[in-house]
XYZ file of C-alpha atoms in Angstrom:
663
model
C 2.280 27.892 -9.343
C 6.150 28.553 -9.154
C 8.491 27.944 -12.295
C 10.738 25.648 -10.746
C 10.904 22.911 -8.758
C 14.701 21.967 -7.051
C 15.502 18.746 -5.803
C 18.948 18.442 -3.938
C 20.860 16.846 -1.342
C 21.692 18.673 1.660
C 25.292 18.247 1.151
C 24.999 20.355 -2.050
C 22.985 23.049 -0.405
C 25.899 25.424 -1.325
C 25.479 25.082 -5.052
C 21.977 25.193 -4.824
C 21.578 28.100 -2.848
C 23.599 30.173 -5.783
C 21.737 28.324 -8.258
C 18.632 29.867 -6.274
C 19.551 33.122 -6.503
C 20.822 33.185 -10.388
C 17.288 31.895 -11.139
C 15.462 34.640 -8.889
C 17.846 37.270 -10.253
C 15.851 36.576 -13.521
C 12.614 37.148 -12.177
C 11.770 32.531 -11.904
C 10.344 31.596 -8.551
C 11.677 28.586 -7.527
C 10.556 26.282 -5.152
C 13.040 24.911 -2.350
C 11.774 22.859 0.454
C 14.299 24.876 2.629
C 11.993 28.257 3.388
C 8.990 27.020 1.518
C 7.903 24.287 3.794
C 5.959 25.460 7.299
C 7.245 23.918 10.348
C 4.152 22.652 11.373
C 3.415 20.863 7.769
C 2.947 17.647 6.399
C 6.332 18.103 5.066
C 5.931 14.970 2.215
C 2.513 16.829 1.438
C 4.054 20.134 1.501
C 6.991 19.055 -1.002
C 4.020 16.936 -3.519
C 2.454 20.323 -3.660
C 5.429 21.777 -4.605
C 6.069 19.650 -7.194
C 2.614 19.729 -8.789
C 2.266 23.197 -9.314
C 6.134 23.673 -10.598
C 6.506 23.986 -14.302
C 9.562 22.563 -14.342
C 11.138 20.298 -11.830
C 15.095 20.549 -11.578
C 17.123 17.466 -10.222
C 20.741 18.032 -9.186
C 22.819 15.170 -9.616
C 25.223 14.337 -7.117
C 26.817 11.039 -5.667
C 24.398 11.936 -2.785
C 21.647 12.980 -4.509
C 21.080 10.064 -6.520
C 21.048 7.495 -3.227
C 18.657 9.878 -1.027
C 15.350 8.460 -0.428
C 13.957 11.784 -0.081
C 15.342 12.849 -3.287
C 13.964 9.997 -5.337
C 10.355 10.080 -4.229
C 10.429 13.346 -5.611
C 11.532 12.239 -8.350
C 8.607 10.009 -8.996
C 6.270 12.338 -8.144
C 7.395 14.306 -11.091
C 7.130 11.791 -13.060
C 3.826 10.497 -12.275
C 2.615 13.612 -13.193
C 4.463 14.097 -16.084
C 6.402 17.132 -15.242
C 9.185 18.503 -17.317
C 12.322 16.971 -16.177
C 15.928 19.073 -16.094
C 18.667 16.842 -14.778
C 21.820 18.909 -13.571
C 24.867 17.449 -13.135
C 26.952 18.993 -9.978
C 29.180 16.500 -8.580
C 29.960 13.646 -11.679
C 31.536 10.854 -9.287
C 28.202 8.725 -10.321
C 27.634 4.985 -9.661
C 25.529 5.431 -12.970
C 23.185 2.063 -11.745
C 21.400 4.410 -8.716
C 20.362 6.736 -11.335
C 16.827 7.111 -11.615
C 15.984 5.879 -15.104
C 14.019 9.013 -16.120
C 16.883 11.182 -15.068
C 19.449 8.965 -17.127
C 17.230 9.146 -19.972
C 17.343 13.028 -20.109
C 19.940 15.313 -21.539
C 22.281 16.470 -18.812
C 23.439 20.073 -17.998
C 26.703 20.395 -16.154
C 27.520 22.397 -13.412
C 31.090 21.362 -12.457
C 33.173 22.975 -10.735
C 35.077 23.077 -13.782
C 32.521 24.159 -16.383
C 31.240 27.891 -17.173
C 28.476 28.446 -14.295
C 27.064 31.369 -16.847
C 27.161 29.414 -20.244
C 25.553 26.163 -18.204
C 22.845 28.594 -16.707
C 22.169 30.117 -19.942
C 21.300 26.039 -21.338
C 19.269 26.225 -18.397
C 16.992 28.904 -19.029
C 16.392 28.069 -22.564
C 15.406 25.150 -21.428
C 13.024 25.956 -18.577
C 11.128 28.920 -21.183
C 11.321 26.311 -24.035
C 7.563 26.202 -25.189
C 6.073 27.956 -21.910
C 2.682 28.291 -22.647
C 2.412 24.498 -23.107
C 4.020 23.912 -20.340
C 2.288 26.534 -17.823
C -0.856 25.051 -19.364
C 0.211 21.967 -18.290
C 0.754 22.509 -14.805
C -2.808 24.873 -14.867
C -5.042 21.763 -15.666
C -2.758 19.687 -13.361
C -3.330 21.640 -10.294
C -7.276 21.855 -10.933
C -6.707 17.985 -11.691
C -5.539 17.382 -8.414
C -7.799 19.544 -6.864
C -10.948 18.247 -8.172
C -9.408 14.882 -6.873
C -9.205 16.147 -3.833
C -12.574 17.397 -3.222
C -14.530 13.554 -4.607
C -14.727 14.878 -7.937
C -17.061 17.132 -6.969
C -18.869 18.682 -9.971
C -18.234 22.246 -9.387
C -14.532 22.074 -9.983
C -14.720 20.695 -13.504
C -14.341 23.467 -16.091
C -16.628 24.977 -17.889
C -17.150 27.450 -20.725
C -14.156 28.897 -22.569
C -11.616 27.632 -19.684
C -12.711 23.806 -21.235
C -12.570 24.911 -24.935
C -8.973 26.231 -24.137
C -8.218 22.811 -22.197
C -9.839 20.594 -25.188
C -7.541 22.997 -27.922
C -4.575 22.742 -25.434
C -5.142 18.949 -25.388
C -5.176 18.403 -28.649
C -2.455 20.321 -29.633
C -0.771 18.686 -27.681
C 0.540 15.306 -29.270
C 4.202 16.223 -29.722
C 4.669 18.112 -26.962
C 6.763 17.830 -23.647
C 5.853 17.137 -20.746
C 2.742 14.992 -22.453
C -0.311 15.296 -20.735
C -1.281 13.072 -17.934
C -4.216 10.393 -17.748
C -5.926 12.005 -14.557
C -5.719 15.179 -16.962
C -7.090 13.400 -19.939
C -9.746 11.887 -17.777
C -10.903 15.507 -16.073
C -11.263 17.097 -19.300
C -13.174 14.212 -20.286
C -15.390 14.751 -17.129
C -15.713 18.045 -17.416
C -16.903 17.801 -21.189
C -19.405 15.358 -20.174
C -20.807 17.425 -17.336
C -20.994 20.309 -19.587
C -23.432 18.450 -22.412
C -25.124 17.029 -19.998
C -26.249 20.894 -18.723
C -26.858 21.855 -22.003
C -28.870 18.956 -22.537
C -30.751 19.478 -19.243
C -31.083 23.295 -20.122
C -32.457 22.691 -23.761
C -34.955 19.939 -22.155
C -36.175 22.651 -19.747
C -36.705 25.151 -22.589
C -38.169 22.625 -24.766
C -40.914 21.271 -21.784
C -41.393 25.374 -21.231
C -42.261 25.702 -24.688
C -44.183 23.237 -25.636
C -46.283 23.747 -22.308
C -47.294 26.797 -23.383
C -48.290 25.726 -26.913
C -50.442 23.417 -24.924
C -52.218 25.507 -22.919
C -53.215 27.710 -25.823
C -54.584 25.447 -27.975
C -55.758 21.955 -26.401
C -57.516 22.773 -22.501
C -58.958 19.623 -22.508
C -57.095 17.317 -24.278
C -54.407 18.517 -22.034
C -56.418 16.387 -18.970
C -56.307 13.504 -20.971
C -52.821 13.330 -22.094
C -51.642 14.185 -18.745
C -53.846 11.389 -17.100
C -52.077 9.398 -20.088
C -48.404 10.554 -18.979
C -49.227 9.547 -15.247
C -49.627 6.175 -16.681
C -46.518 6.130 -18.654
C -43.992 7.609 -16.066
C -45.583 4.750 -13.850
C -44.566 1.944 -15.916
C -41.650 3.444 -16.486
C -40.906 4.314 -12.542
C -41.721 0.436 -12.261
C -39.421 -1.009 -14.907
C -36.272 1.391 -13.399
C -37.078 0.605 -9.648
C -36.425 -3.544 -10.727
C -33.019 -2.390 -12.674
C -31.844 -0.747 -9.836
C -32.734 -3.716 -7.552
C -31.228 -6.502 -9.607
C -27.890 -4.015 -10.055
C -27.900 -3.492 -6.393
C -28.085 -7.069 -5.450
C -25.826 -8.436 -8.161
C -23.000 -6.135 -7.290
C -23.390 -7.123 -3.330
C -23.443 -11.351 -4.023
C -20.190 -10.028 -6.232
C -18.599 -8.346 -3.213
C -19.797 -10.779 -0.715
C -17.728 -13.706 -3.006
C -14.929 -11.418 -3.691
C -14.396 -11.000 -0.047
C -13.700 -14.522 0.536
C -10.523 -14.237 -1.205
C -9.893 -10.601 -1.088
C -11.187 -8.612 1.377
C -10.038 -5.546 0.930
C -11.546 -5.708 -3.055
C -14.849 -6.810 -1.182
C -15.041 -3.836 0.533
C -14.009 -1.551 -2.345
C -16.989 -3.584 -4.346
C -19.702 -2.894 -1.879
C -18.536 0.960 -1.378
C -19.277 0.938 -4.635
C -22.779 -0.538 -4.310
C -23.662 1.772 -1.410
C -22.612 4.831 -2.962
C -25.083 3.967 -5.899
C -27.865 3.470 -3.264
C -27.115 6.451 -1.691
C -27.151 8.652 -4.887
C -30.982 6.694 -5.792
C -32.257 6.663 -2.152
C -31.146 10.581 -1.535
C -32.457 11.786 2.135
C -35.717 8.667 2.166
C -35.820 6.135 4.842
C -34.610 3.137 5.349
C -38.108 1.796 4.573
C -38.006 3.296 1.457
C -34.705 2.260 0.180
C -35.492 -0.471 -2.966
C -33.417 -2.857 -1.284
C -31.736 -3.002 2.177
C -28.847 -5.762 0.740
C -26.072 -2.612 -0.193
C -26.300 -1.721 3.735
C -26.617 -5.831 5.419
C -23.321 -6.443 3.375
C -21.387 -3.473 4.086
C -22.617 -4.234 8.401
C -21.489 -7.826 7.422
C -18.187 -6.995 5.925
C -17.016 -4.261 8.324
C -17.966 -6.559 11.529
C -15.518 -9.465 9.896
C -12.951 -7.978 8.114
C -9.403 -8.395 8.893
C -7.016 -7.163 5.891
C -5.887 -3.602 6.996
C -3.563 -3.068 3.662
C -2.019 -4.933 0.884
C 1.427 -3.786 -0.784
C 2.790 -4.891 -3.882
C 6.216 -5.132 -2.517
C 8.228 -7.178 -5.223
C 7.336 -8.557 -8.504
C 8.613 -12.312 -7.613
C 8.261 -13.884 -3.998
C 8.590 -12.009 -1.021
C 11.283 -14.133 1.090
C 11.453 -12.309 4.612
C 9.454 -9.208 6.338
C 10.664 -7.761 9.606
C 9.171 -4.993 11.477
C 10.986 -2.143 12.750
C 10.979 -1.821 16.488
C 10.473 2.066 17.092
C 9.174 3.943 13.569
C 6.180 2.033 12.367
C 8.104 0.506 9.233
C 8.838 -2.749 7.874
C 11.371 -3.966 5.399
C 10.798 -6.602 2.341
C 12.932 -9.330 1.114
C 12.263 -10.097 -2.505
C 13.469 -12.666 -4.813
C 14.779 -9.903 -7.103
C 17.736 -9.308 -4.827
C 16.002 -5.691 -3.542
C 15.151 -4.703 -0.098
C 12.243 -2.800 0.341
C 11.480 -0.287 3.223
C 7.731 0.643 3.616
C 5.497 3.023 6.005
C 2.656 0.663 7.213
C -0.006 2.799 4.982
C 2.086 1.347 1.984
C 4.122 4.068 0.966
C 7.865 3.067 -0.369
C 10.409 5.093 1.473
C 13.845 3.341 0.635
C 14.913 0.529 -1.923
C 18.524 -1.014 -1.065
C 19.846 -3.334 -4.448
C 22.996 -4.308 -4.720
C 22.520 -8.324 -4.304
C 22.565 -10.003 -7.414
C 21.165 -13.020 -6.175
C 17.642 -13.204 -4.280
C 17.313 -11.689 -0.726
C 16.760 -14.693 2.051
C 15.739 -12.567 4.908
C 15.922 -9.277 6.579
C 16.282 -8.240 10.606
C 15.857 -4.871 12.115
C 18.567 -3.911 15.156
C 16.447 -3.437 18.303
C 17.370 0.323 18.128
C 15.116 0.445 14.680
C 18.640 2.065 12.719
C 20.506 -0.720 11.097
C 19.012 -3.654 8.870
C 20.770 -6.896 8.084
C 20.269 -8.166 4.509
C 21.030 -11.819 3.571
C 21.599 -13.408 0.361
C 21.286 -16.857 -1.395
C 25.021 -15.747 -2.862
C 26.435 -15.844 0.907
C 26.367 -11.942 1.119
C 25.948 -10.166 4.594
C 25.048 -6.681 4.445
C 24.742 -3.973 7.394
C 23.009 -0.833 6.040
C 22.932 2.403 8.450
C 19.277 3.812 7.505
C 19.832 7.027 8.967
C 22.704 7.753 6.650
C 20.907 5.060 3.826
C 24.417 3.413 3.314
C 26.286 0.517 3.980
C 28.675 -0.210 7.427
C 29.477 -3.420 6.755
C 29.795 -6.430 4.615
C 30.750 -9.803 4.681
C 31.016 -13.171 2.619
C 29.958 -16.686 3.512
C 31.133 -19.718 0.930
C 27.090 -20.929 0.815
C 23.848 -19.180 0.651
C 21.957 -17.818 3.839
C 18.723 -18.842 4.428
C 18.166 -16.731 7.658
C 19.495 -13.612 9.577
C 18.885 -12.151 13.098
C 20.061 -9.155 15.036
C 20.862 -10.395 18.984
C 18.607 -8.423 21.208
C 21.612 -6.139 22.613
C 21.737 -5.603 18.890
C 25.751 -6.037 19.145
C 25.722 -9.441 17.261
C 24.092 -11.176 14.087
C 23.355 -14.509 13.629
C 22.934 -16.288 9.935
C 21.777 -19.607 8.990
C 23.606 -21.477 6.282
C 22.220 -23.694 3.236
C 26.364 -25.511 4.546
C 24.469 -26.506 7.697
C 26.340 -24.056 9.911
C 25.243 -21.412 12.105
C 27.736 -18.141 12.164
C 27.787 -15.382 15.081
C 29.383 -11.999 14.303
C 29.767 -9.307 16.963
C 30.546 -6.034 15.777
C 33.987 -6.095 17.782
C 35.097 -8.145 14.802
C 34.876 -11.682 16.677
C 32.887 -14.365 14.950
C 31.761 -18.560 15.848
C 30.641 -21.181 13.642
C 28.319 -23.432 15.716
C 28.407 -26.576 13.472
C 26.012 -29.848 14.154
C 23.519 -29.974 12.183
C 23.838 -32.199 8.680
C 22.073 -30.371 6.525
C 20.592 -26.925 5.552
C 19.439 -24.360 8.417
C 16.966 -22.805 7.855
C 15.563 -20.529 10.451
C 17.291 -19.369 13.940
C 15.769 -17.187 16.836
C 17.438 -15.658 19.693
C 16.084 -15.720 23.392
C 15.091 -13.061 24.863
C 18.128 -12.551 27.117
C 20.283 -13.175 24.098
C 22.188 -15.847 26.017
C 20.773 -18.760 23.682
C 20.494 -19.231 19.888
C 17.724 -21.704 18.821
C 18.410 -23.304 15.006
C 16.273 -25.169 12.710
C 17.446 -27.639 10.270
C 16.413 -30.165 7.241
C 18.176 -32.518 9.017
C 15.211 -33.272 11.219
C 16.347 -31.432 14.352
C 16.363 -28.280 16.079
C 19.191 -27.190 18.149
C 20.007 -25.188 21.381
C 23.158 -23.723 20.995
C 24.906 -20.965 23.858
C 26.767 -18.135 22.410
C 30.395 -20.048 22.293
C 28.825 -22.556 20.170
C 28.207 -25.416 22.676
C 25.338 -27.355 21.678
C 23.107 -27.700 24.698
C 19.804 -29.267 24.093
C 19.159 -31.362 20.496
C 14.814 -31.672 19.896
C 13.393 -33.903 17.497
C 9.570 -34.257 15.990
C 8.444 -37.799 14.119
C 10.380 -37.656 11.135
C 9.445 -35.052 9.112
C 11.896 -31.556 8.290
C 11.567 -28.225 10.061
C 11.004 -25.314 8.204
C 10.946 -22.446 11.241
C 11.736 -22.088 15.332
C 10.743 -19.321 17.532
C 11.312 -18.224 21.028
C 8.584 -17.652 23.812
C 9.025 -14.116 25.109
C 9.768 -15.513 28.619
C 12.614 -17.814 27.143
C 11.190 -20.558 28.778
C 9.523 -22.531 25.249
C 10.149 -23.377 22.206
C 7.479 -23.360 19.156
C 8.442 -25.314 15.763
C 6.765 -25.628 12.437
C 7.248 -28.721 10.427
C 7.147 -29.835 6.052
C 4.001 -32.456 7.392
C 2.413 -29.391 8.855
C 2.632 -30.094 12.593
C 3.274 -27.857 15.114
C 5.569 -28.742 17.963
C 5.913 -27.229 21.557
C 9.145 -28.244 23.469
C 10.125 -26.165 26.970
C 14.059 -25.386 26.691
C 15.630 -28.475 28.509
C 14.224 -30.539 26.137
C 10.454 -32.057 26.984
C 7.318 -31.544 24.800
C 4.898 -29.939 25.829
C 2.807 -30.007 23.092
C 2.257 -30.859 19.480
C -0.488 -30.092 16.918
C -1.436 -30.256 13.248
C -1.701 -26.754 12.065
C -1.776 -26.951 7.779
C -2.289 -29.903 5.491
C 0.809 -28.913 3.872
C 3.954 -27.058 4.941
C 3.865 -24.329 7.277
C 6.256 -22.452 7.033
C 6.749 -19.654 9.340
C 6.090 -19.843 13.032
C 6.362 -16.709 15.671
C 4.992 -15.996 19.553
C 2.841 -12.662 19.977
C 4.980 -10.198 22.386
C 3.057 -11.714 25.580
C 3.602 -15.199 24.408
C -0.082 -16.189 24.582
C -0.829 -16.902 20.905
C 1.208 -18.511 17.885
C 0.970 -17.478 14.441
C 1.701 -20.042 11.341
C 1.931 -19.659 7.669
C 1.218 -22.176 5.448
C 1.837 -23.713 1.754
C -1.653 -23.740 1.593
C -1.856 -19.832 1.034
C -3.448 -19.912 4.760
C -2.211 -17.933 8.161
C -3.606 -19.032 11.199
C -4.010 -17.984 14.870
C -3.762 -20.311 17.905
C -3.498 -20.271 21.621
C -0.967 -22.434 23.291
C -3.217 -25.818 24.043
C -3.302 -25.556 19.678
C -7.295 -24.083 19.834
C -7.406 -22.272 16.478
C -8.498 -18.823 17.034
C -8.667 -17.045 13.681
C -7.809 -17.617 10.140
C -6.385 -15.161 7.610
C -7.283 -15.789 3.885
C -6.067 -13.945 0.833
C -2.471 -14.872 -0.621
C -3.190 -16.182 -3.995
C -0.326 -18.701 -3.122
C 1.809 -20.236 -0.444
C 2.878 -18.097 2.219
C 6.423 -17.689 3.081
C 6.737 -15.701 6.402
C 4.364 -14.162 9.055
C 5.484 -11.734 11.757
C 3.654 -10.139 14.782
C 3.717 -6.438 15.597
C 6.107 -5.196 18.302
C 2.706 -4.389 19.961
C 1.122 -7.430 18.786
C -1.747 -5.973 17.396
C -1.003 -6.812 13.775
C -0.098 -9.455 11.690
C 2.677 -8.923 8.563
C 2.552 -11.807 5.873
C 4.711 -12.244 2.932
C 3.512 -14.114 -0.140
C 5.016 -16.107 -2.929
C 2.602 -13.852 -4.915
C 4.857 -10.681 -4.215
C 2.442 -9.075 -1.697
C 2.606 -8.285 1.872
C -0.459 -8.009 3.595
C -0.932 -6.569 7.073
C -3.667 -7.578 8.999
C -5.860 -7.079 12.350
C -4.494 -9.973 14.740
C -7.359 -9.192 17.130
C -10.433 -10.168 14.537
C -11.875 -13.831 13.809
C -14.063 -13.254 10.891
C -17.306 -15.503 10.498
C -19.340 -17.200 8.032
C -20.543 -14.229 5.360
C -23.677 -16.367 4.129
C -27.085 -13.739 3.877
C -29.409 -14.797 1.986
C -31.114 -12.276 0.506
C -34.634 -13.966 -0.182
C -34.527 -15.025 3.672
C -34.460 -11.251 4.574
C -37.972 -9.644 5.931
C -38.098 -6.193 6.811
C -39.972 -5.280 9.580
C -40.660 -1.195 9.601
C -40.948 0.928 12.925
C -40.871 4.260 13.756
C -37.622 5.720 13.329
C -35.880 2.317 12.301
C -35.902 -0.525 10.053
C -35.114 -4.184 11.769
C -33.663 -6.793 9.213
C -34.571 -10.295 10.613
C -33.400 -13.944 9.031
C -34.773 -17.374 9.822
C -32.421 -18.311 12.302
C -34.219 -15.566 14.575
C -30.384 -13.410 14.093
C -31.211 -9.561 13.798
C -29.881 -6.685 12.554
C -31.135 -3.156 13.266
C -30.912 -0.428 11.213
C -31.376 3.148 10.989
C -31.994 6.150 8.698
C -28.161 6.934 8.785
C -26.197 3.477 9.338
C -25.617 3.901 5.523
C -23.833 6.706 5.739
C -22.157 5.655 8.679
C -21.267 2.114 7.614
C -19.634 3.742 4.294
C -17.587 6.526 6.253
C -16.414 3.323 8.868
C -15.854 1.170 5.422
C -13.653 4.606 4.065
C -11.769 5.053 7.132
C -11.014 0.828 6.905
C -9.686 1.345 2.929
C -7.798 5.219 3.563
C -3.919 3.520 3.303
C -5.017 1.104 0.416
C -6.569 3.417 -1.653
C -4.266 6.006 -1.180
C -0.597 3.778 -1.670
C -1.662 1.082 -3.263
C -0.444 1.405 -7.537
C -3.140 -0.863 -9.016
C -6.197 1.287 -7.643
C -7.827 2.030 -10.627
C -7.843 6.241 -10.354
C -11.555 6.360 -10.214
C -11.363 3.278 -7.275
C -9.042 5.760 -5.444
C -11.205 8.912 -5.430
C -14.192 6.805 -4.224
C -14.028 8.124 -0.521
C -13.183 11.612 -1.477
C -10.213 13.070 0.311
C -10.478 16.166 2.956
């Protein structure tokens, strides 16, 4: 453990070195990432441990630190664990709106160039040393709490004896202290007390049993035999009652998990893992033939064979209007109804947040090199952000709202679609063109793979194809339905379009219709070809996502969004689908999996015992083979599948988060 963690921007390194030297001169140990992270370590895990193990979190406020995504993540991790925050101001030319709320709510210490360093430093030392014993215990218990959780909540890592009593006393005295105990710490102390009390009861029971046995042996010779026989009968009845309760609980939990899976796949898998863990605790090392029921094992096997949902990100408080995969970095950007753009890792960890749109962000697009992000707003604002520098590099304002945005394949141009029916092409050289022809709102645009053409779809019942000079080339019409989305095939020879009546159309670029099929019973909101051009993905207002071959044959269906789906996108390698919905979530799916029915009737199953394996079959002659190690194997497979969801989704209960343990 250390005294202080210092969060700073690299541009403030000289001042930070001065502060660090002053702190160490007073005998206080400061954790700073320039010297403490091994080159081969996972840098973010090391930073988190540094924050968790420090008594005080010092944040150096400057125009650069408050816009740094790394610094913001450090603050959020400190806030998550109720760390004492001490903000100090080094450079004051600040945009207050960019300050993390936790920093804005604390008193600041001023270390500006015109401030007396020694006076400010003494104020810092006073803040660091206030209620030091409480602070030290807070850190000590937090570190032990996180270690317990990291080890899968193993009882051997709980507090015992005098350590537990000291922790309980600290918790009782913490009511008006800063920082407050976290819910994790409270739970850790509570679980430690439960384990301690249970151990004491077991010890007392053993001692009582030994004492009674000695007395009985001395005075009740033959009577003891009679009592033992009666006890055997009683125990057998109790065991049968317990067996029935266990079976009923396991089968009910299994039924609940399968029902949940139909509408929320990750939650269904989580529920059946809970049932599997309970079964595992009951059977210990017994063979499959001795399991009280095989329902959880079968359900685990079935769900693992059919699950498609890989992760779920609660991206925005309102609708998610747009998503874009970074072509090179394993990231995804989301555009929200809340006027915010967020950048995520595919594991679900938030990497950055870009505010600045007073209205909704309608859509976003990564540049081909993944280094820039174009953001289109309903207020007509087009922003271009440099992601490496985390700063705005270009801004254009259009007279009406923007509905879509797309980088050209070369990365040198950006096209936008407008509510005024105009497609606009802006070159970074400064040249701008307007493509006019639609008589209603343009809602979707797509560049040809070679970057020489643009397709646009509109509310005027037309799809239009343009060259980059703005010359109209071909006009496509459906059957009178308004179009909602358009996309180029990867070879540039075909277009796919989606309609408000649920229909999908395919044309070659000369204007000949080559396919048409009904995809959804309601509006198809989004459509995209896979990168290899063999499949089409569609999203609908019915909350469904579907995968098709180019003949209109449905290949897969993905269910989970609680309301309409606004957009669907293939990952660059085509192995994943990302979808965004009115429910504020972004979901990642394995695009290669096609779900099948999950109905498993318990009464139809029979168990056939064999030497070292059990076989479970049903009336339709399908057979499932189960070896003695299957429960452990399925549980591990389920935990592996859920890893990202459990690690990063803030809606997960902390007990569920630790269900699989962490190595």
